[in-house]
Tab-separated table of C-alpha atoms and ligand atoms in Angstrom:
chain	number	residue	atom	x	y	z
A	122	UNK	CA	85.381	69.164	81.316
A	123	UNK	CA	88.276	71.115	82.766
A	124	UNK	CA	91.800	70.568	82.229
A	125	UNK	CA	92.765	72.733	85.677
A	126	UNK	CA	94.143	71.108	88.678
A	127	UNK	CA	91.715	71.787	91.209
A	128	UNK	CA	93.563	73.575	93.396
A	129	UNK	CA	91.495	76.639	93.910
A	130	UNK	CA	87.814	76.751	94.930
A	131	UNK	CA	86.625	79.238	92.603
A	132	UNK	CA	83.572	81.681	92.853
A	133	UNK	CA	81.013	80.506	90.283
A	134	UNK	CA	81.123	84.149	88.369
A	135	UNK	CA	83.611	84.963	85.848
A	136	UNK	CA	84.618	88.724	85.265
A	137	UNK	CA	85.160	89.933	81.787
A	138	UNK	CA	85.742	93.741	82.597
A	139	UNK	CA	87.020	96.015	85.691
A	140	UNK	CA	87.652	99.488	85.995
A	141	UNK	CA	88.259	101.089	89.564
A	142	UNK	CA	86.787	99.493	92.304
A	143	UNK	CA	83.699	98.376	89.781
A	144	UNK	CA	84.058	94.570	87.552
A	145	UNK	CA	81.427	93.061	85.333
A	146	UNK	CA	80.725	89.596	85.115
A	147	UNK	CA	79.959	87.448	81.704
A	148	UNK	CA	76.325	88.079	82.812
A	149	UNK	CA	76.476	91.657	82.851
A	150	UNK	CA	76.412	92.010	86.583
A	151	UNK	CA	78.537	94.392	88.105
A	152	UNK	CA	80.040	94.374	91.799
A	153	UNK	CA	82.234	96.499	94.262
A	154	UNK	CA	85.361	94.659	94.211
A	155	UNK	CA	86.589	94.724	97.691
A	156	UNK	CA	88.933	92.082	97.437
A	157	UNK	CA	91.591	93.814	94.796
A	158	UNK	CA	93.098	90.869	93.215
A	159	UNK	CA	93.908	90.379	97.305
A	160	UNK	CA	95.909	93.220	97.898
A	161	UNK	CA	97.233	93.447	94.533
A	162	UNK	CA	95.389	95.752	92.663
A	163	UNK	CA	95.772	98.808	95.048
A	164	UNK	CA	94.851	101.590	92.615
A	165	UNK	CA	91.984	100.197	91.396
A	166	UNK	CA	91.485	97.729	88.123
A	167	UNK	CA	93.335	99.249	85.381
A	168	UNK	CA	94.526	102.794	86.831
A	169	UNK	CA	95.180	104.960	83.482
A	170	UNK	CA	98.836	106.259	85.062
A	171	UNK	CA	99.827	102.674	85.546
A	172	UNK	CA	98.457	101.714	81.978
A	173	UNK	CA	100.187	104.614	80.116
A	174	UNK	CA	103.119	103.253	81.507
A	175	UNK	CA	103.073	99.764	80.628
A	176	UNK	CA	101.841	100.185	77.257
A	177	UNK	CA	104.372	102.685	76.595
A	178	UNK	CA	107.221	100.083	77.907
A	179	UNK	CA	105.703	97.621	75.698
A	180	UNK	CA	106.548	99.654	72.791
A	181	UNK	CA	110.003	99.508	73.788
A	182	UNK	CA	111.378	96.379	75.205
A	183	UNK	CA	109.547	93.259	76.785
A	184	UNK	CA	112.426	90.897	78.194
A	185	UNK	CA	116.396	91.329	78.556
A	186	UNK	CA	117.049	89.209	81.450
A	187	UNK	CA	119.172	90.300	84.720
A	188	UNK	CA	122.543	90.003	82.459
A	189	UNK	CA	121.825	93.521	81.231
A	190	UNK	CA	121.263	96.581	83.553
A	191	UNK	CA	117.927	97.877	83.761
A	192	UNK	CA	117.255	101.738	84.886
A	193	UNK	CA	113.478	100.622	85.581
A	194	UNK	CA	114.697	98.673	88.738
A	195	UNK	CA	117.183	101.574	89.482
A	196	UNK	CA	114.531	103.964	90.188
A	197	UNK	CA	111.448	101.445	91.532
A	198	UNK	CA	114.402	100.536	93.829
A	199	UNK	CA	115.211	104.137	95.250
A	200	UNK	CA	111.674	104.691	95.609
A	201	UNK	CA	111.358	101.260	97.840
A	202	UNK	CA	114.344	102.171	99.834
A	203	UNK	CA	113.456	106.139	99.847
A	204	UNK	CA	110.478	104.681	101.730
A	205	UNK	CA	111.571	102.110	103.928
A	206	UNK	CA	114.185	101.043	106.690
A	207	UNK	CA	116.938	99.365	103.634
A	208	UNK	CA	119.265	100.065	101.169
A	209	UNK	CA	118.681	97.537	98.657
A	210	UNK	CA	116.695	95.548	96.332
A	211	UNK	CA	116.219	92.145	94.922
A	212	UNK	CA	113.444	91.732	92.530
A	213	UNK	CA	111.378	88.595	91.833
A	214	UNK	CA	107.902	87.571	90.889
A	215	UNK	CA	105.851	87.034	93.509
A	216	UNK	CA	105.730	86.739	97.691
A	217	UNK	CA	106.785	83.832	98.285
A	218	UNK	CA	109.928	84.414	96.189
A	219	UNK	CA	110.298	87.502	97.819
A	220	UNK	CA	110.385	85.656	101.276
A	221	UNK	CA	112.411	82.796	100.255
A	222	UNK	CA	115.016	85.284	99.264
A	223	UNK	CA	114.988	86.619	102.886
A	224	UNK	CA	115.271	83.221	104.208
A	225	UNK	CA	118.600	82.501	102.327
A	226	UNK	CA	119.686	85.871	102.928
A	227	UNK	CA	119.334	85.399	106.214
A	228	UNK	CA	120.992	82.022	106.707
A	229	UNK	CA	123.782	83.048	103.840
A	230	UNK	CA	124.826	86.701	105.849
A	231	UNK	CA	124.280	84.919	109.595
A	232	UNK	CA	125.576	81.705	109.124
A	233	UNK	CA	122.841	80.696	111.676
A	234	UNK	CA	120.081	78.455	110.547
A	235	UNK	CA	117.205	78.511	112.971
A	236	UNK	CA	114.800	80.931	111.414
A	237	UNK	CA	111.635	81.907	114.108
A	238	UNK	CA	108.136	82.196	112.636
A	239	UNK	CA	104.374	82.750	114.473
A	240	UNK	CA	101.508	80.444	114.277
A	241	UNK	CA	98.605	81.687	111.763
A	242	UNK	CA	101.520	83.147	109.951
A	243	UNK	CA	101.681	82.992	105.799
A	244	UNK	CA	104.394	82.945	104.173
A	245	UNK	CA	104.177	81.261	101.084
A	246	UNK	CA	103.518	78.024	99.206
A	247	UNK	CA	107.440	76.774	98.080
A	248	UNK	CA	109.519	74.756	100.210
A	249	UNK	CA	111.521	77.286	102.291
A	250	UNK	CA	108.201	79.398	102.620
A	251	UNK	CA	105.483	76.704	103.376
A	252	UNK	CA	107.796	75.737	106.070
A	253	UNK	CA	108.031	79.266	107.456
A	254	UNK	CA	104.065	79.178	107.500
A	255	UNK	CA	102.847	77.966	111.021
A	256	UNK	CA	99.684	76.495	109.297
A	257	UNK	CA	99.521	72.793	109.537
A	258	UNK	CA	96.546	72.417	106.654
A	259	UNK	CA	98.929	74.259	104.335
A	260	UNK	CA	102.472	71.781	104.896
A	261	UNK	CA	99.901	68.954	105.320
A	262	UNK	CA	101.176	66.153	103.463
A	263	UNK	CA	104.603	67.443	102.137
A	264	UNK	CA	106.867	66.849	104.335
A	265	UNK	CA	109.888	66.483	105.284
A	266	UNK	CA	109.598	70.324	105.766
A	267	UNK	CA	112.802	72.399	105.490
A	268	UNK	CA	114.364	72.459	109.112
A	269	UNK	CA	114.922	74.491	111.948
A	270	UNK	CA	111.900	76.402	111.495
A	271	UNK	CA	110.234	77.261	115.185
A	272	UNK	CA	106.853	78.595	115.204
A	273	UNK	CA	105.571	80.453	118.587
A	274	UNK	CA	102.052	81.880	119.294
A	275	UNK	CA	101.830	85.145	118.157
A	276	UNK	CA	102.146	88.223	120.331
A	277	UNK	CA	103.148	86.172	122.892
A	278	UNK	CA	105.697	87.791	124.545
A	279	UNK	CA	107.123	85.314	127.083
A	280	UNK	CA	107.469	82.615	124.290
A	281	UNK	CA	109.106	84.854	122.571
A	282	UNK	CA	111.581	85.539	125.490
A	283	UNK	CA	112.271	81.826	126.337
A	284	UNK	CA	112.963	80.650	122.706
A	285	UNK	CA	115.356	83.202	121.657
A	286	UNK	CA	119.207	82.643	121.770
A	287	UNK	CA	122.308	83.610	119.735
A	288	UNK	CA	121.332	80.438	117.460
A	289	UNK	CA	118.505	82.047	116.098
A	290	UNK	CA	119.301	84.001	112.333
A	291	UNK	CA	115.937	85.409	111.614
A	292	UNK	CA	112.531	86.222	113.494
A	293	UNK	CA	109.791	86.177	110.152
A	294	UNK	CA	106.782	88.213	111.280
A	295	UNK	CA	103.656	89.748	110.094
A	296	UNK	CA	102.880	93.546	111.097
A	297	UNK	CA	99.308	92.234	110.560
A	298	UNK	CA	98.540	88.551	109.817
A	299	UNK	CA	96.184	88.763	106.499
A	300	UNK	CA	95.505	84.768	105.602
A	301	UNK	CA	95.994	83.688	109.519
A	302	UNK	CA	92.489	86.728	109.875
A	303	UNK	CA	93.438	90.267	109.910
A	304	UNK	CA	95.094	89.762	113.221
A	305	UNK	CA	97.132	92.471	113.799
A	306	UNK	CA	101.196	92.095	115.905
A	307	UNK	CA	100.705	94.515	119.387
A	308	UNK	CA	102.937	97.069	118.833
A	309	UNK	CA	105.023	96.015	122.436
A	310	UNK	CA	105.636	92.285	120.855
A	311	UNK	CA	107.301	94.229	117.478
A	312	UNK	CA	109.420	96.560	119.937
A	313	UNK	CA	110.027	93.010	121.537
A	314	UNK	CA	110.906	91.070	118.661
A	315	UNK	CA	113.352	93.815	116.907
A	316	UNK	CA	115.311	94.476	120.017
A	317	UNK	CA	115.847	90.562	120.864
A	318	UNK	CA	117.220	90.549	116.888
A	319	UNK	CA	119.499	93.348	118.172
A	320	UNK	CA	120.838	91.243	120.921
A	321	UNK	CA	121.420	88.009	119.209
A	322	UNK	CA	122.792	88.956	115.796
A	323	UNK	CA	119.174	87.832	114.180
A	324	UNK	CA	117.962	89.234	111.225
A	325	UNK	CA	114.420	91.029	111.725
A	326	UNK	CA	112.546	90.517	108.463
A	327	UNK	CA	109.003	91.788	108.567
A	328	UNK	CA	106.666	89.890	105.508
A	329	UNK	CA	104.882	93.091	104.479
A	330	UNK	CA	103.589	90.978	100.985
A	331	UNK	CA	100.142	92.336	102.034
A	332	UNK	CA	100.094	95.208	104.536
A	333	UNK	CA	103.110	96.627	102.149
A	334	UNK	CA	102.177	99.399	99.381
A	335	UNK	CA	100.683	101.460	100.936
A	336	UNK	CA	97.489	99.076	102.342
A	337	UNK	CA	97.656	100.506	105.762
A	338	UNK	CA	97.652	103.980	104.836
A	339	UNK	CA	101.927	103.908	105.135
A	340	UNK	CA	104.096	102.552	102.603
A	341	UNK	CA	104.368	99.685	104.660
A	342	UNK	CA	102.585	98.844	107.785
A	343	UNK	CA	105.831	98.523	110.307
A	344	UNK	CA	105.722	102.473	110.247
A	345	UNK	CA	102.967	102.741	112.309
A	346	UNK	CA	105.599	102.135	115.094
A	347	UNK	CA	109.258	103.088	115.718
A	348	UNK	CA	111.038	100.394	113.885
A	349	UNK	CA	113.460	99.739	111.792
A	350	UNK	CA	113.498	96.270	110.320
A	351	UNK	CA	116.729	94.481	108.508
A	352	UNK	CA	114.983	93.003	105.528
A	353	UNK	CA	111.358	93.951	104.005
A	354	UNK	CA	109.563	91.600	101.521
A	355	UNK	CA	106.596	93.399	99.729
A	356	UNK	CA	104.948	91.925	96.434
A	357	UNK	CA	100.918	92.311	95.966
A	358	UNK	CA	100.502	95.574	95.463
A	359	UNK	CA	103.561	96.422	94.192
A	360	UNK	CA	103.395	95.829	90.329
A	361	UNK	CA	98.927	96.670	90.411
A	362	UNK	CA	98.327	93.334	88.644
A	363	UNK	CA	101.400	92.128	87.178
A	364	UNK	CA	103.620	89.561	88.788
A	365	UNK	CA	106.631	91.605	90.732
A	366	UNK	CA	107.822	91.255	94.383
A	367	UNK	CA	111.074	92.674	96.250
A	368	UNK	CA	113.194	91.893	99.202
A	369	UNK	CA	114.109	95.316	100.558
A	370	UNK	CA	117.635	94.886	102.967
A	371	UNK	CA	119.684	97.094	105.106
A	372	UNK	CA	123.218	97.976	103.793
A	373	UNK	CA	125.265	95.179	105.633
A	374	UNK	CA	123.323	92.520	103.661
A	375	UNK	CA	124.531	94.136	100.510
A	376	UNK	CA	127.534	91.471	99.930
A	377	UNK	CA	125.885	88.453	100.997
A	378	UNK	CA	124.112	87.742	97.495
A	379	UNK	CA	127.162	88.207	95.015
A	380	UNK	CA	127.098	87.369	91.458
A	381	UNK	CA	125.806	83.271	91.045
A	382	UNK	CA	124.557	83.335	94.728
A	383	UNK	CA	120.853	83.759	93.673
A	384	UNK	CA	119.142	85.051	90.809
A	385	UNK	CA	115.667	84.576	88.753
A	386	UNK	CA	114.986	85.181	84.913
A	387	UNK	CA	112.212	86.779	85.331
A	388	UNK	CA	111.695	89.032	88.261
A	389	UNK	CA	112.544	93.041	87.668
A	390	UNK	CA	111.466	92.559	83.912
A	391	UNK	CA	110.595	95.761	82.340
A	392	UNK	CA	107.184	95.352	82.155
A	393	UNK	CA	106.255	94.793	85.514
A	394	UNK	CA	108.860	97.375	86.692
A	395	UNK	CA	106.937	99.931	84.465
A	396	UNK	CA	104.218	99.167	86.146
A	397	UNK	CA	105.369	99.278	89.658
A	398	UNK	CA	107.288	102.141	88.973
A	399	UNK	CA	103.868	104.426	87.972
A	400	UNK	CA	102.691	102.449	91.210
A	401	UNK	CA	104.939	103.825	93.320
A	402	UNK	CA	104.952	107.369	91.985
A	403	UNK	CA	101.116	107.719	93.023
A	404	UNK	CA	100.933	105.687	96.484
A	405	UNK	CA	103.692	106.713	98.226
A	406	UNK	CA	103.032	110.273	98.526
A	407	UNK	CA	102.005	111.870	101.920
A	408	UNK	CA	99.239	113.258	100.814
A	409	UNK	CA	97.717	110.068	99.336
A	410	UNK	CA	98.406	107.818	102.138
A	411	UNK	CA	96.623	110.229	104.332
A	412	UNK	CA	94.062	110.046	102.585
A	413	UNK	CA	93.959	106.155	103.068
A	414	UNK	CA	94.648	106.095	106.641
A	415	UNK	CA	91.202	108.570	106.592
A	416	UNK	CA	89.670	106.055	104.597
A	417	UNK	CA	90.381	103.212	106.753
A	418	UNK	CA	89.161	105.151	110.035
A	419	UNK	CA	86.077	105.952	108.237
A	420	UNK	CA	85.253	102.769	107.091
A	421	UNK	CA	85.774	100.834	110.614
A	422	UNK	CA	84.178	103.347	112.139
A	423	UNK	CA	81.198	102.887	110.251
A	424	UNK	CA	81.448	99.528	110.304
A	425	UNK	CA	81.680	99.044	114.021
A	426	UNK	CA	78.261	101.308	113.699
A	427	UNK	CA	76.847	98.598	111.296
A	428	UNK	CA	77.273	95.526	113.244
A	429	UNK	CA	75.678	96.557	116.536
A	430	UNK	CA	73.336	94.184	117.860
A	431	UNK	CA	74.362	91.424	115.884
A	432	UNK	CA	75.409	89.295	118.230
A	433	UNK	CA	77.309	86.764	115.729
A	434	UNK	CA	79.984	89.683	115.012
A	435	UNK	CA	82.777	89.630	117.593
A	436	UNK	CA	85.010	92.085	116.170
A	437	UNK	CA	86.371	94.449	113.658
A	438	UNK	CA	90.216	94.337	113.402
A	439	UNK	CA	92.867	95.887	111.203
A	440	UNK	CA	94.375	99.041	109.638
A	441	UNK	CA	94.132	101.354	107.440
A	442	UNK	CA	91.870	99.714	104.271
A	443	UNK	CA	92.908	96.193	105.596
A	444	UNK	CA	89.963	95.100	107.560
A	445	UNK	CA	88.513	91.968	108.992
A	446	UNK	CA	85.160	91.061	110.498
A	447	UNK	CA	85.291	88.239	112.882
A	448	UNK	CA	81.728	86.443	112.690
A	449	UNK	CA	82.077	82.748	113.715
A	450	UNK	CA	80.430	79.899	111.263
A	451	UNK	CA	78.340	82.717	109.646
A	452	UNK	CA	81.643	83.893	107.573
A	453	UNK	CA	80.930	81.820	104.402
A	454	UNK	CA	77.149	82.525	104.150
A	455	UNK	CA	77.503	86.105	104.512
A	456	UNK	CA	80.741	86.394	101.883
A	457	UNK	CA	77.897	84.318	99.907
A	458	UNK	CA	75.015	86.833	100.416
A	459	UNK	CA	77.245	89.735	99.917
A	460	UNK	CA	78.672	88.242	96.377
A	461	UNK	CA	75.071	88.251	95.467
A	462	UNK	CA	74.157	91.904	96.573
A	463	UNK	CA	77.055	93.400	94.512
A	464	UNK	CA	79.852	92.907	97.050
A	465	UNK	CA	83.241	91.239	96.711
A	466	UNK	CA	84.523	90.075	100.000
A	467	UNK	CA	86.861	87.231	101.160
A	468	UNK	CA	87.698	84.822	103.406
A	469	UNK	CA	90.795	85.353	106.863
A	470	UNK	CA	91.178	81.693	108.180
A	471	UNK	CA	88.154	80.330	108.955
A	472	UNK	CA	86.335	82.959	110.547
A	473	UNK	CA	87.094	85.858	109.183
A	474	UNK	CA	85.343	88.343	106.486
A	475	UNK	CA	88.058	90.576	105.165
A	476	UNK	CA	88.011	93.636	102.775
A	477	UNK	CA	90.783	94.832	100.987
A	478	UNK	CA	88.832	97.503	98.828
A	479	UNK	CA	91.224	99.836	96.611
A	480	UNK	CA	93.045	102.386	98.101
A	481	UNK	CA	90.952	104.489	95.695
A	482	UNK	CA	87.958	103.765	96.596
A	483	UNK	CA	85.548	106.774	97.095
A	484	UNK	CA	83.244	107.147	100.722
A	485	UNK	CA	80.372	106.759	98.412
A	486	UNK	CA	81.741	103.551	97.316
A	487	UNK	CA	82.788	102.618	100.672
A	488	UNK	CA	79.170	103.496	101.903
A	489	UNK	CA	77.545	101.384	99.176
A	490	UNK	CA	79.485	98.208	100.510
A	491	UNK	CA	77.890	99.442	103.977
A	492	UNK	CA	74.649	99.116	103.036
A	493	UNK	CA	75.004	95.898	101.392
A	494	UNK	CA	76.623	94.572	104.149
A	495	UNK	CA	73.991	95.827	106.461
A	496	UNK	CA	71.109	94.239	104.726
A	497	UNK	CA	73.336	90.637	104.709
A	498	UNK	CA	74.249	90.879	108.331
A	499	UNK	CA	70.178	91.815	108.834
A	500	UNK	CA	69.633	88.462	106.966
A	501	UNK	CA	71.338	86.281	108.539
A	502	UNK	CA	70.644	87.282	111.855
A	503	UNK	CA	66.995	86.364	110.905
A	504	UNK	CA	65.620	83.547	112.190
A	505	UNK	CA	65.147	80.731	109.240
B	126	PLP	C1	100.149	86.406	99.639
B	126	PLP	C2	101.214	86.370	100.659
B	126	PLP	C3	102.429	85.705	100.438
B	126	PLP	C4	102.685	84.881	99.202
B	126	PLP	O1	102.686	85.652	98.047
B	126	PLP	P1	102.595	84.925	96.603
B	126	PLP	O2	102.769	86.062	95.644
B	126	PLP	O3	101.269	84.269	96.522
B	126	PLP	O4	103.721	83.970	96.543
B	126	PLP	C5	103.397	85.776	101.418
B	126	PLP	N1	103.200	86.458	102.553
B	126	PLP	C6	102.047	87.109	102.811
B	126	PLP	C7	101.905	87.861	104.087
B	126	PLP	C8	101.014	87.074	101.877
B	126	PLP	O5	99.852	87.693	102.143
């Protein structure tokens, strides 16, 4: 008898070991783990830099609390704004915190409250966040939702047009929509969307939770095109495993969250800064991110390759090694049929098959998942 709330539907394997892109079940089964933690582990399961480093804090100090300075968020800060559009950081625990701070920031510096969102989006599971999600199954039943929270159809230009004003204090957006299916923003409705913030005095916060880190084969995904966004929230991949997110901001915000304006007990703890620190040092670095972007290209290519002929596959979206297979009502079978072959895959929205492998994972490891894929798609194009 379990004393869980149900609240996730769980595979029916339990791992007791990972290393890499490789984790063992209780049975002694071992499987590709192309899911990551979703996102989070981005090095692999237990990369040795990023272990040295936590062990080694935990000889020193576990938990202060924000009332003492920390040098560990001094320099996993200059590396987040060395690599991005802001100037700042505010640590926390997770996404959603990370986005809910950009959501007060942004009402708090405009004094606007009308906060713009896309449909599909995901933004989080607490009050301020849910409502910035435009998924109805996910606010389903706990309303009254925070106000003044528009959604419009993604990359759709003309809504876009239309619904902006001078009343609006943030557009929320996606550079690629992970839980809403790998569907990536068209690089025109970005361009759009930062020069209507221009206009209006609206904040321009992209939610790079998962395409942040390094996923797309850039530290974060919004630098595949020319832009240069007011706030960035990153969290999964940021701390490899352990709970740390960050609201990156451009200079003018600086003021806006003074001392007793917001705050958290945990987020920025030592720990988890040690371990997004050794993160940090290892993915953003040219050389390394070139390496996933060649990754990436690789694998869809391939991919692309793989699913000719089958009919039931519509398309292969995304970026870097953030990839999504679009086959119809087939999605949960073959996620099914893949678990069993040795490959860990997950669910986009309903449709959707998406890999998030490491962004260590070797081309024989990405040809392994290939073939496994290729004998599931084989299957269940087969005629029962
Ligand atoms: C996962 C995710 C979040 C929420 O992050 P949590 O750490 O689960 O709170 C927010 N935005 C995006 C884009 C995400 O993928």
């Amino acid at each position: 008898m379990t004393h869980l709330f149900p609240t996730y539907q769980r595979f029916d394997i339990e791992i007791k070991e990972a290393s890499g892109t490789v984790v063992t079940d209780s049975q002694g089964n071992t499987y590709l783990d192309f899911i990551s933690g979703i996102a989070v582990c981005n090095l692999g399961h237990r990369h040795p830099a990023v272990q040295k480093s936590i062990e080694e804090q935990l000889q020193k100090v576990w938990h202060l609390s924000n009332l003492f300075p920390l040098s560990l968020q001094e320099e996993v800060a200059s590396q987040l704004v060395k690599h991005s559009s802001g100037d700042a950081v505010f640590f926390c625990n997770s996404g959603a915190e990370a986005n809910e701070a950009a959501i007060k920031m942004a009402r708090k510096y405009t004094n606007k409250q009308k906060i713009i969102t896309f449909k599909q989006s995901f933004h989080g599971r607490t009050f301020a966040t849910m409502s910035a999600t435009g998924q109805e199954k996910i606010q389903a039943g706990f309303g009254p939702l925070l106000p003044e929270f528009i959604y419009l159809p993604y990359n759709d230009m003309k809504a876009l047009q239309e619904a902006m004003d001078d009343s609006v204090a943030a557009i929320m957006v996606e550079v690629i929509q992970g839980e809403g299916g790998v569907v990536p923003a068209e690089a025109a409705f970005l361009q759009e969307i930062q020069n209507l913030c221009k206009q209006s005095d609206t904040l321009f916060i992209v939610d790079e939770v998962q395409t942040g880190i390094g996923r797309t084969g850039k530290a974060f995904a919004y630098q595949h095109h020319n832009l240069s966004p007011d706030i960035i929230t990153a969290a999964k991949g940021l701390g490899s495993g352990l709970p740390v997110g960050a609201m990156i901001g451009k200079a003018k915000l600086i003021d806006t969250f003074g001392p007793g304006s917001h705050g958290t007990t945990f987020g920025g703890n030592p720990i988890s800064l040690a371990s997004a620190k050794a993160t940090l040092a290892i993915i953003f670095d040219d050389v390394f991110l070139q390496d996933v972007e060649k990754k990436g290209s690789y694998f869809i290519h391939k991919l692309e390759k793989v699913v000719e002929g089958y009919a039931f596959v519509t398309a292969i979206r995304g970026n870097g090694l953030m990839i999504g297979m679009e086959c119809g009502e087939q999605q949960a079978l073959i996620i099914e049929k893949l678990r069993e072959k040795g490959l860990l895959t997950l669910p986009a929205g309903p449709t959707v098959v998406r890999l998030l492998p490491p962004l260590t994972v070797t081309y024989e490891e990405i040809d392994d998942a290939l073939s496994i894929m290729k004998e599931v798609l084989e299957e269940v194009a087969l005629p029962v």
